[in-house]
């Protein structure tokens, strides 16, 4: 992945009394490019508008670099919180007026306070974290081999990928790709990621298809969202199994299956 992806989910842009919630916004930033966020004004343009009275006209700025991204907090009063949704409660606090704070997380949530009972947040998908091939041997500097598909096996997106691949790994006969609700149900008993929602699973599938596995999956124009989603699920499963990214030993990452009631067995 080159650069970063900044995503504002639909309805997450705050609101002004009498106005509807804003639509979703997705920006792709290459190295050196930047995106400003805040309430904005005619003389304070922003790429991401967060319409809440507690948020500064220019609240902050995201800058993509070659291998990570930086956050500047232009507020003079409030800190920005950067959470790692895939960590064990990890977060960074970027204080007011801090410029160019480097963010180390591969997937982040930038959270801003409001005067309501909810916060406003942005999602940021950072450049791939590269991992050396586990079979590499020491050699001259710069000669190490890195993996073609750089995935973190402890991340939520990898767990979603394993759940998608599970039917093929347990049964070599052709089967239907699991649906998003089926993935949610399959992960429900996981001690860390058991609370993943359908929207979160869909976001991870998009991330896998578009950034991590680069499948290029796209349904013909005019097709509905369900068809496009199915195409992405099938594409990531095909790449993951064809190149051995997900293997039988990864099934141990999934929660144990609940025994089926005797009356339902065939």
Short mmCIF file of C-alpha atoms in Angstrom, two decimals:
data_model
loop_
_atom_site.label_atom_id
_atom_site.label_comp_id
_atom_site.label_asym_id
_atom_site.label_seq_id
_atom_site.Cartn_x
_atom_site.Cartn_y
_atom_site.Cartn_z
CA UNK A 1 0.00 0.00 0.00
CA UNK A 2 1.38 3.41 -0.96
CA UNK A 3 0.14 6.31 1.15
CA UNK A 4 -2.86 6.15 3.46
CA UNK A 5 -6.65 5.96 3.36
CA UNK A 6 -8.71 8.32 5.53
CA UNK A 7 -12.36 7.36 5.99
CA UNK A 8 -15.18 9.23 7.67
CA UNK A 9 -18.10 6.78 8.08
CA UNK A 10 -21.55 7.92 7.04
CA UNK A 11 -23.24 9.88 9.81
CA UNK A 12 -19.98 10.40 11.71
CA UNK A 13 -19.39 13.99 10.68
CA UNK A 14 -21.19 15.45 13.65
CA UNK A 15 -24.34 17.47 13.09
CA UNK A 16 -25.83 20.92 13.30
CA UNK A 17 -29.34 21.37 14.68
CA UNK A 18 -31.81 21.20 11.82
CA UNK A 19 -29.31 19.64 9.41
CA UNK A 20 -28.88 16.02 8.41
CA UNK A 21 -25.83 13.95 9.20
CA UNK A 22 -23.11 14.09 6.56
CA UNK A 23 -22.36 11.31 4.11
CA UNK A 24 -19.30 9.08 4.11
CA UNK A 25 -15.98 10.53 2.93
CA UNK A 26 -12.97 8.51 1.76
CA UNK A 27 -9.65 10.12 0.82
CA UNK A 28 -6.50 8.45 -0.49
CA UNK A 29 -3.32 10.36 0.27
CA UNK A 30 0.02 9.64 -1.32
CA UNK A 31 3.34 10.36 0.42
CA UNK A 32 3.58 14.09 1.09
CA UNK A 33 -0.14 14.74 0.63
CA UNK A 34 -2.29 16.06 3.44
CA UNK A 35 -5.92 16.40 4.53
CA UNK A 36 -7.30 19.00 6.94
CA UNK A 37 -10.29 18.33 9.15
CA UNK A 38 -12.58 20.50 11.27
CA UNK A 39 -15.78 22.53 11.07
CA UNK A 40 -14.41 24.60 8.23
CA UNK A 41 -15.53 28.03 7.04
CA UNK A 42 -15.48 30.00 3.77
CA UNK A 43 -12.01 31.25 4.65
CA UNK A 44 -10.93 27.98 6.36
CA UNK A 45 -11.25 25.19 3.80
CA UNK A 46 -11.08 21.60 5.04
CA UNK A 47 -11.13 18.30 3.16
CA UNK A 48 -13.09 16.55 5.92
CA UNK A 49 -15.92 18.53 7.50
CA UNK A 50 -16.86 17.69 11.09
CA UNK A 51 -19.98 19.72 11.80
CA UNK A 52 -20.01 19.97 15.57
CA UNK A 53 -19.86 23.24 17.51
CA UNK A 54 -17.20 21.90 19.89
CA UNK A 55 -14.75 21.19 17.05
CA UNK A 56 -12.42 23.95 15.84
CA UNK A 57 -12.78 25.45 12.37
CA UNK A 58 -9.41 23.85 11.64
CA UNK A 59 -9.07 21.04 14.16
CA UNK A 60 -6.14 19.18 12.68
CA UNK A 61 -4.21 17.88 9.72
CA UNK A 62 -3.18 14.42 8.56
CA UNK A 63 0.00 14.05 6.48
CA UNK A 64 1.02 10.85 4.70
CA UNK A 65 4.70 9.90 4.61
CA UNK A 66 6.52 7.03 2.94
CA UNK A 67 5.92 4.49 5.71
CA UNK A 68 3.56 6.06 8.28
CA UNK A 69 1.45 9.16 8.85
CA UNK A 70 1.59 12.21 11.05
CA UNK A 71 -1.11 14.10 12.92
CA UNK A 72 -1.08 17.80 13.78
CA UNK A 73 -3.57 19.09 16.34
CA UNK A 74 -4.45 22.73 15.58
CA UNK A 75 -6.87 23.03 18.47
CA UNK A 76 -5.78 25.32 21.31
CA UNK A 77 -8.02 23.57 23.86
CA UNK A 78 -8.68 19.91 23.12
CA UNK A 79 -6.42 16.89 22.65
CA UNK A 80 -6.91 14.43 19.79
CA UNK A 81 -7.11 10.79 20.79
CA UNK A 82 -5.69 8.19 18.39
CA UNK A 83 -6.89 4.67 19.22
CA UNK A 84 -5.63 1.35 17.93
CA UNK A 85 -8.91 -0.58 17.45
CA UNK A 86 -6.95 -3.80 17.00
CA UNK A 87 -4.80 -3.43 20.11
CA UNK A 88 -5.43 -4.08 23.78
CA UNK A 89 -6.67 -0.58 24.55
CA UNK A 90 -3.63 1.15 23.04
CA UNK A 91 -3.97 4.84 22.28
CA UNK A 92 -1.98 8.03 21.82
CA UNK A 93 -3.01 11.49 23.01
CA UNK A 94 -1.92 14.31 20.72
CA UNK A 95 -2.03 17.52 22.82
CA UNK A 96 -3.20 20.92 21.58
CA UNK A 97 -0.87 22.67 19.11
CA UNK A 98 1.26 19.52 18.63
CA UNK A 99 2.63 19.40 15.10
CA UNK A 100 3.59 16.28 13.12
CA UNK A 101 3.05 13.60 15.76
CA UNK A 102 4.05 10.24 14.16
CA UNK A 103 1.34 7.57 14.45
CA UNK A 104 2.63 3.98 14.59
CA UNK A 105 -0.64 2.04 14.25
CA UNK A 106 -1.54 0.29 11.00
CA UNK A 107 -5.24 0.95 11.58
CA UNK A 108 -6.23 3.96 13.69
CA UNK A 109 -9.28 5.82 14.91
CA UNK A 110 -8.86 9.57 15.46
CA UNK A 111 -11.37 10.61 18.12
CA UNK A 112 -12.48 14.19 18.85
CA UNK A 113 -14.65 15.28 21.80
CA UNK A 114 -18.04 16.94 21.31
CA UNK A 115 -20.68 18.44 23.60
CA UNK A 116 -23.00 15.54 22.88
CA UNK A 117 -22.98 12.07 24.42
CA UNK A 118 -20.97 10.70 21.48
CA UNK A 119 -17.59 11.52 19.98
CA UNK A 120 -16.67 12.16 16.35
CA UNK A 121 -14.06 9.88 14.80
CA UNK A 122 -12.08 9.31 11.60
CA UNK A 123 -10.59 6.01 10.48
CA UNK A 124 -7.05 5.97 9.07
CA UNK A 125 -5.50 3.00 7.29
CA UNK A 126 -1.72 3.43 7.26
CA UNK A 127 0.95 2.03 4.93
CA UNK A 128 1.61 -1.69 5.27
CA UNK A 129 3.86 -2.69 8.12
CA UNK A 130 6.52 -4.76 6.41
CA UNK A 131 7.65 -8.10 7.84
CA UNK A 132 10.76 -9.99 6.82
CA UNK A 133 10.32 -13.45 5.38
CA UNK A 134 10.56 -15.80 8.42
CA UNK A 135 12.94 -18.03 6.43
CA UNK A 136 15.36 -15.25 5.54
CA UNK A 137 19.02 -15.54 6.43
CA UNK A 138 21.35 -12.73 7.37
CA UNK A 139 22.94 -10.99 4.42
CA UNK A 140 24.20 -7.64 3.22
CA UNK A 141 22.21 -4.62 4.31
CA UNK A 142 19.17 -4.08 2.11
CA UNK A 143 19.19 -7.62 0.72
CA UNK A 144 16.53 -9.14 2.98
CA UNK A 145 13.39 -10.49 1.34
CA UNK A 146 10.04 -9.16 2.51
CA UNK A 147 6.70 -10.89 2.08
CA UNK A 148 4.60 -10.01 -0.97
CA UNK A 149 1.49 -9.75 1.20
CA UNK A 150 2.30 -8.10 4.50
CA UNK A 151 -0.37 -9.15 7.00
CA UNK A 152 -0.37 -9.00 10.78
CA UNK A 153 -1.67 -12.36 12.04
CA UNK A 154 -2.70 -10.79 15.35
CA UNK A 155 -4.95 -8.17 13.70
CA UNK A 156 -8.73 -8.28 13.46
CA UNK A 157 -8.66 -8.18 9.66
CA UNK A 158 -6.60 -11.40 9.60
CA UNK A 159 -9.11 -13.10 11.90
CA UNK A 160 -11.90 -12.07 9.52
CA UNK A 161 -9.87 -13.54 6.65
CA UNK A 162 -9.43 -16.84 8.50
CA UNK A 163 -13.18 -17.01 9.16
CA UNK A 164 -13.85 -16.45 5.45
CA UNK A 165 -11.41 -19.21 4.49
CA UNK A 166 -12.49 -21.70 7.17
CA UNK A 167 -15.01 -23.70 5.08
CA UNK A 168 -12.40 -24.42 2.40
CA UNK A 169 -9.75 -25.40 4.95
CA UNK A 170 -12.09 -27.82 6.72
CA UNK A 171 -13.73 -29.23 3.59
CA UNK A 172 -11.96 -29.33 0.23
CA UNK A 173 -15.25 -29.57 -1.68
CA UNK A 174 -16.62 -26.32 -3.16
CA UNK A 175 -18.67 -24.33 -0.67
CA UNK A 176 -20.34 -20.92 -0.60
CA UNK A 177 -18.31 -18.00 0.71
CA UNK A 178 -19.47 -17.04 4.24
CA UNK A 179 -21.64 -13.95 4.38
CA UNK A 180 -20.81 -10.97 6.56
CA UNK A 181 -23.46 -11.92 9.18
CA UNK A 182 -22.05 -15.46 9.24
CA UNK A 183 -18.55 -14.10 9.92
CA UNK A 184 -19.92 -11.93 12.74
CA UNK A 185 -21.60 -14.97 14.28
CA UNK A 186 -18.51 -17.16 13.83
CA UNK A 187 -16.33 -14.68 15.73
CA UNK A 188 -18.85 -13.97 18.47
CA UNK A 189 -17.08 -16.14 21.06
CA UNK A 190 -13.63 -14.62 20.49
CA UNK A 191 -12.22 -13.11 23.73
CA UNK A 192 -10.97 -9.93 22.01
CA UNK A 193 -12.90 -9.53 18.76
CA UNK A 194 -16.18 -11.18 19.70
CA UNK A 195 -17.94 -7.82 19.55
CA UNK A 196 -17.16 -7.06 15.90
CA UNK A 197 -20.22 -5.68 14.12
CA UNK A 198 -21.30 -6.33 10.55
CA UNK A 199 -20.11 -2.83 9.61
CA UNK A 200 -16.69 -3.49 11.15
CA UNK A 201 -16.38 -6.85 9.35
CA UNK A 202 -17.32 -5.18 6.05
CA UNK A 203 -14.64 -2.53 6.62
CA UNK A 204 -12.03 -5.22 7.22
CA UNK A 205 -13.08 -7.04 4.04
CA UNK A 206 -12.72 -3.78 2.08
CA UNK A 207 -9.27 -3.25 3.64
CA UNK A 208 -8.19 -6.79 2.73
CA UNK A 209 -9.47 -6.55 -0.84
CA UNK A 210 -8.27 -3.04 -1.63
CA UNK A 211 -5.08 -2.64 0.38
CA UNK A 212 -3.63 -5.80 1.91
CA UNK A 213 -4.30 -8.39 -0.83
CA UNK A 214 -4.85 -5.92 -3.69
CA UNK A 215 -7.40 -8.16 -5.41
CA UNK A 216 -8.74 -5.50 -7.74
CA UNK A 217 -12.20 -7.00 -7.18
CA UNK A 218 -14.95 -4.86 -8.62
CA UNK A 219 -18.45 -5.81 -9.67
CA UNK A 220 -19.86 -4.50 -12.99
CA UNK A 221 -21.46 -1.07 -12.77
CA UNK A 222 -25.12 -1.13 -11.86
CA UNK A 223 -24.85 -4.11 -9.54
CA UNK A 224 -26.12 -3.80 -5.99
CA UNK A 225 -24.01 -3.55 -2.84
CA UNK A 226 -24.62 -7.21 -1.90
CA UNK A 227 -23.17 -8.44 -5.20
CA UNK A 228 -20.12 -6.19 -4.84
CA UNK A 229 -19.55 -7.37 -1.26
CA UNK A 230 -19.80 -11.04 -2.30
CA UNK A 231 -17.26 -10.42 -5.06
CA UNK A 232 -14.79 -8.96 -2.58
CA UNK A 233 -15.24 -11.86 -0.15
CA UNK A 234 -14.65 -14.41 -2.90
CA UNK A 235 -11.61 -12.52 -4.19
CA UNK A 236 -9.83 -12.32 -0.82
CA UNK A 237 -10.50 -16.01 -0.14
CA UNK A 238 -9.10 -16.96 -3.55
CA UNK A 239 -5.86 -15.00 -3.02
CA UNK A 240 -5.44 -16.13 0.59
CA UNK A 241 -5.79 -19.82 -0.26
CA UNK A 242 -3.94 -19.77 -3.58
CA UNK A 243 -0.82 -18.22 -2.05
CA UNK A 244 -1.00 -20.03 1.30
CA UNK A 245 -1.58 -16.84 3.27
CA UNK A 246 -4.17 -18.61 5.39
CA UNK A 247 -3.40 -22.23 6.26
CA UNK A 248 -4.96 -24.94 8.36
CA UNK A 249 -2.92 -24.04 11.45
CA UNK A 250 -4.53 -20.58 11.43
CA UNK A 251 -7.89 -22.15 12.28
CA UNK A 252 -6.66 -22.25 15.89
CA UNK A 253 -7.12 -18.45 15.97
CA UNK A 254 -10.90 -18.86 15.69
CA UNK A 255 -13.07 -19.41 18.76
CA UNK A 256 -14.18 -22.98 19.41
CA UNK A 257 -17.38 -24.09 17.76
CA UNK A 258 -20.44 -24.47 19.96
CA UNK A 259 -21.77 -28.01 19.93
CA UNK A 260 -24.93 -28.32 17.85
CA UNK A 261 -28.07 -29.47 19.70
CA UNK A 262 -28.72 -33.19 19.25
CA UNK A 263 -32.15 -32.59 17.75
CA UNK A 264 -30.65 -30.55 14.89
CA UNK A 265 -28.09 -33.11 13.77
CA UNK A 266 -28.89 -34.96 10.58
#
